Coordinates of C-alpha atoms in Angstrom, one line a residue:
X1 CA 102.7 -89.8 -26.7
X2 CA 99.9 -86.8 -25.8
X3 CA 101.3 -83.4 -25.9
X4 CA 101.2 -82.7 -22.2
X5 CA 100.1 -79.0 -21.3
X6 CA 98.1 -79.5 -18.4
X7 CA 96.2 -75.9 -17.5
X8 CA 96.9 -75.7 -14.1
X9 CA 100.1 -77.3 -13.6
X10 CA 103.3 -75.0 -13.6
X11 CA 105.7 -77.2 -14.4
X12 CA 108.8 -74.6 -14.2
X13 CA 111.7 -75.5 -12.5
X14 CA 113.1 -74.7 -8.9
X15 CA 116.8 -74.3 -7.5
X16 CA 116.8 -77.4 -5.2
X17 CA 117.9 -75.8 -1.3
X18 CA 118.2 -79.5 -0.8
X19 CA 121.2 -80.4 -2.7
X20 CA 123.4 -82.6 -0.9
X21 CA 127.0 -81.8 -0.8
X22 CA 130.0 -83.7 -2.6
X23 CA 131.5 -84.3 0.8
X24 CA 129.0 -86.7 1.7
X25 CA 126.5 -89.0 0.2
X26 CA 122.9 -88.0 -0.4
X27 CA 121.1 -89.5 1.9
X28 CA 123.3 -88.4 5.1
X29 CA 122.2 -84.4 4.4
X30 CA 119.7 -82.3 3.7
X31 CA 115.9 -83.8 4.4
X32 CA 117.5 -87.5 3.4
X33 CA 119.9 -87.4 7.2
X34 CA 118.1 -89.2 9.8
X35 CA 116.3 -87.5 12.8
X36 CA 117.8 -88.4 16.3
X37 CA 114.9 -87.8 18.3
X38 CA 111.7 -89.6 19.3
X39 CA 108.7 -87.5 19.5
X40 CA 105.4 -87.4 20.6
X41 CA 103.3 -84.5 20.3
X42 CA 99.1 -84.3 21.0
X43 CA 96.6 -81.4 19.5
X44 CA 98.4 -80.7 15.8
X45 CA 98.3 -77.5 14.7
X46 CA 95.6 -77.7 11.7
X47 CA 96.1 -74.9 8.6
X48 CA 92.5 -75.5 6.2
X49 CA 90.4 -78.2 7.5
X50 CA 91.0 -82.3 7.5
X51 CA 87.9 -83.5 5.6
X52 CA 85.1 -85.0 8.1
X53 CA 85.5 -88.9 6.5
X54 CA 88.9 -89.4 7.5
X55 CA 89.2 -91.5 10.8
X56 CA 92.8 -93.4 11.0
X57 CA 96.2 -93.2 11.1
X58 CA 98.7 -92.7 8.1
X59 CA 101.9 -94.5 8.5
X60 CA 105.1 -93.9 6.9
X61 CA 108.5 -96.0 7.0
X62 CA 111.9 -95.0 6.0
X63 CA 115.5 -95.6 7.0
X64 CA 116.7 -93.8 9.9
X65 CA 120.2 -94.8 10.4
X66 CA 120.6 -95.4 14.3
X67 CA 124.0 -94.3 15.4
X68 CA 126.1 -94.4 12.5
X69 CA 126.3 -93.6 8.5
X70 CA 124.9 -95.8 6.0
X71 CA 126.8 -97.5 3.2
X72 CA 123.3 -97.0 1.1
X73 CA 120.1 -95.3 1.3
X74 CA 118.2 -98.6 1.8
X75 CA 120.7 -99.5 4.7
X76 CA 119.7 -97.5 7.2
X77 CA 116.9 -99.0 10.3
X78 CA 113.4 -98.6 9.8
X79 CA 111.8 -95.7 11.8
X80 CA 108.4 -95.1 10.8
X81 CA 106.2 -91.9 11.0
X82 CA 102.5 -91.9 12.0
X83 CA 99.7 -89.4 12.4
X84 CA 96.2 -89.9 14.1
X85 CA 93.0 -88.2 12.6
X86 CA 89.5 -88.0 13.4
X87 CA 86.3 -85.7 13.6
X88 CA 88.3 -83.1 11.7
X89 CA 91.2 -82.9 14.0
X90 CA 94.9 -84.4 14.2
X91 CA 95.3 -85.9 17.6
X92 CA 98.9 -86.9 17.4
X93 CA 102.5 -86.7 15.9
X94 CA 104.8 -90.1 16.6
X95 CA 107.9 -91.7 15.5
X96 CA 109.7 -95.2 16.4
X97 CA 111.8 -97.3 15.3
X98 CA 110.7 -100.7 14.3
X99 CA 112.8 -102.8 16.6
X100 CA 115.0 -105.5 15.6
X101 CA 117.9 -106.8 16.6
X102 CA 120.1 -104.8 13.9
X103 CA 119.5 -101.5 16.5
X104 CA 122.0 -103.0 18.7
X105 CA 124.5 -103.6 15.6
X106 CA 127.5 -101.7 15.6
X107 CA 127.9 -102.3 12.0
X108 CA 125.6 -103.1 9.8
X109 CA 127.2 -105.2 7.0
X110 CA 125.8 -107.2 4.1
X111 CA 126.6 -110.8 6.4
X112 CA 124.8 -109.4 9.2
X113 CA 121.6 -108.1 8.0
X114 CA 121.1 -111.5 5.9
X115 CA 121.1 -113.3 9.1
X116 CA 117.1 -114.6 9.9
X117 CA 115.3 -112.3 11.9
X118 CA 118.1 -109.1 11.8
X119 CA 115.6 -107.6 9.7
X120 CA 115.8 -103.6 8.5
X121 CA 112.5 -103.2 8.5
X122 CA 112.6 -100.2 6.8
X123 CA 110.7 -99.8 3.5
X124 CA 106.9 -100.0 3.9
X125 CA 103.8 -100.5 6.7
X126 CA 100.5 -102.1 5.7
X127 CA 97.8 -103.0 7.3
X128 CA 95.8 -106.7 6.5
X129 CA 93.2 -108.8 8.4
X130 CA 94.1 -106.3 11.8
X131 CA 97.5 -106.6 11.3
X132 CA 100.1 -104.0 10.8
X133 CA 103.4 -104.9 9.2
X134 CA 106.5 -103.2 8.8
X135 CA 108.1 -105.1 5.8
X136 CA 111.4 -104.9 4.3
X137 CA 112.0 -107.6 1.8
X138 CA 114.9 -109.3 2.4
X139 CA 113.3 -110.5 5.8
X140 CA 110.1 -111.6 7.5
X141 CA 107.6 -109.0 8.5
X142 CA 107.7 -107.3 11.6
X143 CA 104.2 -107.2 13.6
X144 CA 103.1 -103.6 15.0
X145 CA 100.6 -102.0 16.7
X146 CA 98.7 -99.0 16.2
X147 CA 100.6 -96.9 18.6
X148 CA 103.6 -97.9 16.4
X149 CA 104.7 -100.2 19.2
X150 CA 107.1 -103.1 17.9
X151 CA 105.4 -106.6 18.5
X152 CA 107.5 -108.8 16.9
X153 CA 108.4 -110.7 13.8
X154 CA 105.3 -112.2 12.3
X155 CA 105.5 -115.7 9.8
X156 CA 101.7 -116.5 9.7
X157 CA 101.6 -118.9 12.2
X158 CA 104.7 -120.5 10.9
X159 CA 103.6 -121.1 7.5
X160 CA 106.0 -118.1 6.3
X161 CA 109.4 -119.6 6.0
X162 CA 111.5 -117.0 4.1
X163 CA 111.2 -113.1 3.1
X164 CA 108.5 -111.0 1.9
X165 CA 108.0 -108.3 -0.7
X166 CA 108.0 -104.7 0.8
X167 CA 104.9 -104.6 -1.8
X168 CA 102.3 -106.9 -0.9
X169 CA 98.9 -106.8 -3.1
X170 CA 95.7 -106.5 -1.6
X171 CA 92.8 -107.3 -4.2
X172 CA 90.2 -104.8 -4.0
X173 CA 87.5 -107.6 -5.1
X174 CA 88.4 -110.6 -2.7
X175 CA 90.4 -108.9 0.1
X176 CA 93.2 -111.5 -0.5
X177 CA 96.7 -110.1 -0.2
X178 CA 99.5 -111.6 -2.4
X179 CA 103.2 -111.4 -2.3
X180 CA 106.6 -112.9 -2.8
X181 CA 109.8 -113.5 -1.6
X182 CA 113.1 -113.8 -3.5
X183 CA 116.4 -115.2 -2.7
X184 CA 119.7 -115.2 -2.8
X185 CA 120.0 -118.6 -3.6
X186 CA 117.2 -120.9 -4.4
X187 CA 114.7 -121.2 -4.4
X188 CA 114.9 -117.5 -6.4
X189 CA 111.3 -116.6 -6.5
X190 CA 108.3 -117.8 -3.9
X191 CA 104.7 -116.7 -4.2
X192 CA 102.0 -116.5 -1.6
X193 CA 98.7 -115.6 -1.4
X194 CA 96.6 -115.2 2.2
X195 CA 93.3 -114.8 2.3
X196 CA 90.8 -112.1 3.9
X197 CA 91.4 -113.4 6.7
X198 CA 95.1 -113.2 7.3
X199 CA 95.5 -117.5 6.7
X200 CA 98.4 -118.0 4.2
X201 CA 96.7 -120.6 1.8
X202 CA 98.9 -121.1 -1.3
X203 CA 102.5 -120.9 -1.5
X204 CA 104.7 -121.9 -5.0
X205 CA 108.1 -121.8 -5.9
X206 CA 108.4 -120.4 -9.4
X207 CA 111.2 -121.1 -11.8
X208 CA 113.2 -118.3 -12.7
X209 CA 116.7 -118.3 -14.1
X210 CA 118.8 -116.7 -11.5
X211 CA 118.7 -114.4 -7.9
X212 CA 117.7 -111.3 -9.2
X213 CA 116.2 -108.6 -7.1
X214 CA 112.7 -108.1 -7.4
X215 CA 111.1 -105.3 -6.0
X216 CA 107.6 -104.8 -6.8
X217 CA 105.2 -107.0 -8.7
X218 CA 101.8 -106.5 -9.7
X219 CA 97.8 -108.3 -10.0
X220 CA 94.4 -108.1 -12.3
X221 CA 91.3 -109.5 -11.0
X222 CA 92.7 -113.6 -12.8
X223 CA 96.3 -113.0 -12.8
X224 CA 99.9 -112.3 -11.0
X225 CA 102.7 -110.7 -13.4
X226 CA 106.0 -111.2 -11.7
X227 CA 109.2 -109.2 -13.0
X228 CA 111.8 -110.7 -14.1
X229 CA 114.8 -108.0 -15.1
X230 CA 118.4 -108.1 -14.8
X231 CA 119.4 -107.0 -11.3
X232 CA 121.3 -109.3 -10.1
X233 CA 123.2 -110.4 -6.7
X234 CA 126.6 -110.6 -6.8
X235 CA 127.8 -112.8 -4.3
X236 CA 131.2 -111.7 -4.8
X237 CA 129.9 -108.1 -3.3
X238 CA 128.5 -110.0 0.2
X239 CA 131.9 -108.6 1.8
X240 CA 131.5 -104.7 0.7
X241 CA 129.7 -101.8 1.6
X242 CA 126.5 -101.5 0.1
X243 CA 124.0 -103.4 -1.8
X244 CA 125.5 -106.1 -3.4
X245 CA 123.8 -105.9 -7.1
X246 CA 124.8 -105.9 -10.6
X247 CA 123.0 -104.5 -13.8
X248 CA 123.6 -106.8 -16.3
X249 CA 121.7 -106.5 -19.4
X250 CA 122.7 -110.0 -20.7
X251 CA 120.2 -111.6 -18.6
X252 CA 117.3 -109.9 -20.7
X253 CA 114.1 -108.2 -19.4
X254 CA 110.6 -110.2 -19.4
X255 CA 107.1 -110.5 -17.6
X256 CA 105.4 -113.5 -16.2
X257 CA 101.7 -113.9 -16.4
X258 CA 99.8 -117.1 -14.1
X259 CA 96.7 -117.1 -12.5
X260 CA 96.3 -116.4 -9.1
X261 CA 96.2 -119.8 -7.8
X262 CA 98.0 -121.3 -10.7
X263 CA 101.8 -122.8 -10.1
X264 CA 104.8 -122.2 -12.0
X265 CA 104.0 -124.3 -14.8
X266 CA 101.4 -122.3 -15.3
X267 CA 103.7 -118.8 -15.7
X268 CA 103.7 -117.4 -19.2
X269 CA 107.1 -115.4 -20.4
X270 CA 106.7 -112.4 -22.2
X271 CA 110.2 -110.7 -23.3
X272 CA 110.4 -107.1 -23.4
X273 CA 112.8 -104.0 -24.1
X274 CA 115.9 -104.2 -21.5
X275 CA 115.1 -101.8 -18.0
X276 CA 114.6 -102.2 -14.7
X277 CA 111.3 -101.4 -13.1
X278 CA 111.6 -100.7 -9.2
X279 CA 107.7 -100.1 -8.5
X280 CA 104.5 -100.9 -10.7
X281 CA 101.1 -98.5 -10.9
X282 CA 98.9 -100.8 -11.8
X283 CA 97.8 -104.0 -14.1
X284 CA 94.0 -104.9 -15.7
X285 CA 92.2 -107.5 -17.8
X286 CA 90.6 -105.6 -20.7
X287 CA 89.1 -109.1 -22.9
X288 CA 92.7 -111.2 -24.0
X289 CA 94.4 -108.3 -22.8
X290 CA 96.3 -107.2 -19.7
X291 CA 97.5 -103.5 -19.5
X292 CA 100.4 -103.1 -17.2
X293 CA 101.9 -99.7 -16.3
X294 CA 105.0 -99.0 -14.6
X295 CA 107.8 -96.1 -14.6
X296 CA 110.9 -98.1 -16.8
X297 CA 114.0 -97.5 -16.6
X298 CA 117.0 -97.6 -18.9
X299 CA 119.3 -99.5 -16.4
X300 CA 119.6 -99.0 -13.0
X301 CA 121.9 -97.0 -11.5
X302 CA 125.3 -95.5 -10.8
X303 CA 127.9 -96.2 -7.6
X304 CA 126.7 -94.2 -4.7
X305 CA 123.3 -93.8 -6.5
X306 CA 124.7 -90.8 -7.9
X307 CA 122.2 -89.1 -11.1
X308 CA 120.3 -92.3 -11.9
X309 CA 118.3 -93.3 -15.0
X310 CA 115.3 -91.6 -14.8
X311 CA 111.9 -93.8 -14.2
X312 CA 109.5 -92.8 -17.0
X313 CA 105.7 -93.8 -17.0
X314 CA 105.5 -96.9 -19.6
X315 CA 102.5 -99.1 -20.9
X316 CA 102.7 -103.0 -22.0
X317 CA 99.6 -104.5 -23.3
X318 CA 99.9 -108.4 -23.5
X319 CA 97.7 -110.4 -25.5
X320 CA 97.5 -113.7 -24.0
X321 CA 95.9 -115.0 -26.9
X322 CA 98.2 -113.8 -29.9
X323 CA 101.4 -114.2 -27.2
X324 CA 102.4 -111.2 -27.8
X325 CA 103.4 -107.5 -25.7
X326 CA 103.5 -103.9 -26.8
X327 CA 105.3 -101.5 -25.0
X328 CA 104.7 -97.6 -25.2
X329 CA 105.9 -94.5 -23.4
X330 CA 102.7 -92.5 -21.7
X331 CA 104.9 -89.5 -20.3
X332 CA 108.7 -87.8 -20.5
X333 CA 108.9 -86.9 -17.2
X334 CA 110.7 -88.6 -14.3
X335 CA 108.1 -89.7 -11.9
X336 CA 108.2 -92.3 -10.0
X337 CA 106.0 -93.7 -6.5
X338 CA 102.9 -95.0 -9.1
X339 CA 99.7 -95.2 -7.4
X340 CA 96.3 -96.0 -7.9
X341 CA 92.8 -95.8 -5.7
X342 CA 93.3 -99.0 -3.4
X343 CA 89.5 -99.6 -4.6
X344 CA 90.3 -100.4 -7.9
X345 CA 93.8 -102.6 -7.3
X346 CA 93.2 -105.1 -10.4
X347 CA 90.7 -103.4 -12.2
X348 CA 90.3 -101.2 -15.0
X349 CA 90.9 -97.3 -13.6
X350 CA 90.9 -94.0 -15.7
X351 CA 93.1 -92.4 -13.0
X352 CA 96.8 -92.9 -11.9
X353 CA 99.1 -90.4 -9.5
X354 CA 102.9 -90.1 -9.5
X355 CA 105.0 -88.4 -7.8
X356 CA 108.3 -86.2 -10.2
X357 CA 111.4 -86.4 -8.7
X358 CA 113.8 -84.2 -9.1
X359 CA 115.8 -84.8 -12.1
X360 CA 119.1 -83.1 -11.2
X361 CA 120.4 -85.4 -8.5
X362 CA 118.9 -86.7 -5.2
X363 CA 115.6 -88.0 -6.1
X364 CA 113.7 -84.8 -4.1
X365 CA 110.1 -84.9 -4.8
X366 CA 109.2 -81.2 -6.7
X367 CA 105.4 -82.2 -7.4
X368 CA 102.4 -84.7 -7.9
X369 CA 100.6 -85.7 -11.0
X370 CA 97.9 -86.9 -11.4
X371 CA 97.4 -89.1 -14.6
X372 CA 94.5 -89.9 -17.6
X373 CA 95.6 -92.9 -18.5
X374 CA 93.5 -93.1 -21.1
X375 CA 95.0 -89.8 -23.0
X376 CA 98.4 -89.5 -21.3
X377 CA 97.1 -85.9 -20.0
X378 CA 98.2 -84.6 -16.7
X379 CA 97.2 -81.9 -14.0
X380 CA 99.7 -81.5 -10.6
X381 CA 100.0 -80.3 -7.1
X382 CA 103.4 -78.3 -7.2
X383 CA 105.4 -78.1 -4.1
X384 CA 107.2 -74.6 -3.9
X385 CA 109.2 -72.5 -2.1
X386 CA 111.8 -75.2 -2.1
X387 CA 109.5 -77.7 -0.1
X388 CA 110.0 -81.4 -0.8
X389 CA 107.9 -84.4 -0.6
X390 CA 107.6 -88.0 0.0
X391 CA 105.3 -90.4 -1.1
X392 CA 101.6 -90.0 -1.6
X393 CA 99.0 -92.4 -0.5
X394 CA 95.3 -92.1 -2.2
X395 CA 92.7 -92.3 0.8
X396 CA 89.2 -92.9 -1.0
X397 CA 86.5 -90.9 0.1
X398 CA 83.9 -92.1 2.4
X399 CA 81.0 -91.7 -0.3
X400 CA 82.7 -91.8 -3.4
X401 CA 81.5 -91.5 -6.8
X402 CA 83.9 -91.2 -8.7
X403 CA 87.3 -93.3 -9.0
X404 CA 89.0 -90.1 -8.1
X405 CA 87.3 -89.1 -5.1
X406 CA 89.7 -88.7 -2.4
X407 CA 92.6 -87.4 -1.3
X408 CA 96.3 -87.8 -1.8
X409 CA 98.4 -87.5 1.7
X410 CA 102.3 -86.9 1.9
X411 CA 104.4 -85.6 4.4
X412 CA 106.1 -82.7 2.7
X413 CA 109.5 -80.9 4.7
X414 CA 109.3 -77.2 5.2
X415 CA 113.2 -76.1 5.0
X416 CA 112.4 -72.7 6.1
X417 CA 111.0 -74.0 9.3
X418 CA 113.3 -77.0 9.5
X419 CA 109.8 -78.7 10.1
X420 CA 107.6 -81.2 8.3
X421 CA 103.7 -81.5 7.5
X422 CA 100.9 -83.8 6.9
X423 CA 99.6 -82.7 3.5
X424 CA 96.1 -83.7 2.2
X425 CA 95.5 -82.9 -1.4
X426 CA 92.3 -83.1 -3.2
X427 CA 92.6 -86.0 -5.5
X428 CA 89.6 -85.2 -8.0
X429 CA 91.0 -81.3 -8.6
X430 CA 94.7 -81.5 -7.7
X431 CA 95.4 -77.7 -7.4
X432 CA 98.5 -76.4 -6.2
X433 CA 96.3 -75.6 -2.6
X434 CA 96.2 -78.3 -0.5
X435 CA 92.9 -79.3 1.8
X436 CA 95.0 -79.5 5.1
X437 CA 98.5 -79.0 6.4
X438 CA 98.8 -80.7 9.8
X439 CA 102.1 -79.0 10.8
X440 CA 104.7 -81.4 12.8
X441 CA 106.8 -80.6 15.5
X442 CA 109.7 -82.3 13.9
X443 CA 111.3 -83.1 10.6
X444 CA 110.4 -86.6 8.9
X445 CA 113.2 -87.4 6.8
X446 CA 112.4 -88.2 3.3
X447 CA 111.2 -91.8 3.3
X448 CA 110.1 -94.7 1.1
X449 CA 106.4 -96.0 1.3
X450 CA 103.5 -95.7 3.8
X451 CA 99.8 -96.4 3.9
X452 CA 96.5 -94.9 5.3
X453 CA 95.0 -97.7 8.0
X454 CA 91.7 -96.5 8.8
X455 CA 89.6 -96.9 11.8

């Protein structure tokens, strides 16, 4: 592992005003508690200046819980978060709820939210062949519009029969998007692939050994590599509060390899170390090769997601033709969100960004790092003054050159104001300053995953 002293990171660091209390659970205080308004606001207050190229909106989900606690942090209803920009300027601030029938719920138990259709809808928003989809993955996608207006669910004209990933695919080459679904009983694991278009064209049931829950997944230009790690549901936990999983590390840890438009006969096992990954950066042929990287981690968590394993930055290389993997640790630090320039999804990149969370408790985002993956080096934006962040999104710049031209944009929560901004960081220089902060009107909780639609 590089020695990692990057020149103009400080990586020092800060007494967390966030902490939750011990009265309640994490994600009921602090920037974590849901909002209870719905806002719209016109003519954002602009600090720097929003770089001319950017013409879109960015999107953000998260649970909101509606009217009543959560038993987890991925039980609450999906609200998501949205900001407009063009010719230099942010035209408007909106939140909504995605809405499904589970806002109407009292309760919202483990037996209710399985039910077709009562779908959460709370994880991630991306946008494919003119649609925009709120996905949680547990359920079918939920169709919205670019006002962030709830259409409906949405099953590809029917050919969608079951859930979807909250982590699609979408192949920078072909424009395809691919994905999966899991279940709860079988068939376990079902992968898709639609094309450019939006036309679901392949769908395969792959063999797997038991319901585990898989999260994230990834793709090189020939090949899917599906996740196979031992979370598993517990049936006997339907009836309880929270998610109803079990870590157990007899099931063993391995990676499946099949080409794109190959079936499960075609899926290769490779056995690795025992963890659990929850999201993936990135995967790429180099020859016999495919180079996978993805924060691990050592288990998976505690009750009440109370001080869990921290994700570290991990490299496998496989070698289809000797059979083989070899796994390596590129970085010590917690970081976790892995992201790459949507431009290069599949293919070989020098650059990767993560997001360090804060290693003490709630997972608070402190900072944002931007990766060589080819020496393990690292340079960051630092959030300070006890401002906290969510997720970053690389938006490639209009005229790129360079893999890392762009930006990185997050909304980050301001406790001395109560507020939140739309940060845009420079992606090539990531210095502590960022580009723009499009200050909100209202706090936007911290959140899970979101996406830049352009115009």
């Amino acid at each position: 592992m590089a020695e990692l002293e990057p020149a103009n990171c400080c990586c020092e660091r800060m007494e967390n005003v966030n902490a939750p209390s011990r009265e309640t659970p994490f994600w009921m205080t602090g920037n974590f508690a849901p909002v209870d308004e719905v806002v719209d606001a016109v003519d954002l207050k602009v600090t720097g200046e929003i770089p001319s190229d950017l013409s879109g909106r960015y999107f953000r989900n998260g649970p909101n819980p509606h009217s009543h606690p959560s038993a987890d942090w991925f039980l609450g209803e999906g609200m998501i978060h949205g900001v407009e920009i063009s010719e230099r300027k942010a035209n408007w601030y909106r939140n909504r709820y995605v809405e499904t029938p589970l806002l109407d719920v009292e309760v919202i138990t483990n037996e209710n939210r399985m039910v077709p259709g009562n779908s959460l809808a709370n994880t991630h928003i991306v946008g494919h062949a003119g649609k925009i989809l709120a996905l949680q993955e547990t359920q079918v996608p939920i169709e919205m519009t670019s006002s962030l207006e709830t259409v409906g669910p949405y099953n590809f004209g029917g050919k969608l029969e079951r859930n979807m990933t909250a982590h699609p695919k979408i192949c920078s080459v072909t424009g395809e998007m691919l994905f999966f679904g899991y279940g709860i009983m079988p068939p376990f694991l079902t992968y898709h692939r639609v094309s450019p278009t939006g036309e679901l064209v392949q769908t395969e049931i792959i063999d797997v050994k038991a319901a585990t829950m898989v999260h994230d997944f990834a793709i090189t230009e020939n090949y899917v590599l599906f996740l196979d790690l031992p979370m598993l549901w517990d049936l006997a936990k339907l009836s309880k509060p929270g998610i109803p999983i079990t870590f157990d590390g007899s099931y063993g840890a391995r990676i499946g390899v099949m080409p794109r438009k190959g079936k499960s006969d075609d899926v290769r096992w490779f056995e690795i170390e025992l963890c659990y990954i929850y999201h993936t950066m990135s995967a790429f042929e180099r020859g016999s090769k495919i180079i996978f990287h993805a924060p691990r981690m050592v288990g998976y968590t505690s009750v009440g997601m109370k001080n869990p394993p921290s994700p570290k930055l991990h490299r496998w290389t496989i070698d289809l033709k000797d059979g083989t993997v070899a796994e390596e640790q590129v970085d010590d630090l917690g970081v976790d969100f892995p992201i790459t320039s949507p431009r290069l999804v599949g293919q070989q990149h020098k650059h990767g960004y993560g997001a360090e969370f804060d290693a003490s408790g709630a997972p608070y985002i402190l900072a944002y790092h931007k990766y060589d993956m080819e020496t393990g080096q690292r340079t960051c934006h630092r959030l300070s003054d006890g401002r906290t962040g969510s997720e970053a999104n690389f938006v490639p710049a209009a005229n790129a050159k360079d893999e890392d031209d762009g930006y990185l944009m997050s909304f980050i929560f301001d406790p001395s104001e109560g507020k939140s901004e739309l940060v845009i960081m420079n992606a090539k220089e990531m210095t502590d300053e960022p580009l723009a902060r499009i200050h909100l009107p209202a706090r936007v909780p911290t959140g899970f995953h979101g996406s830049w639609i352009a115009d």
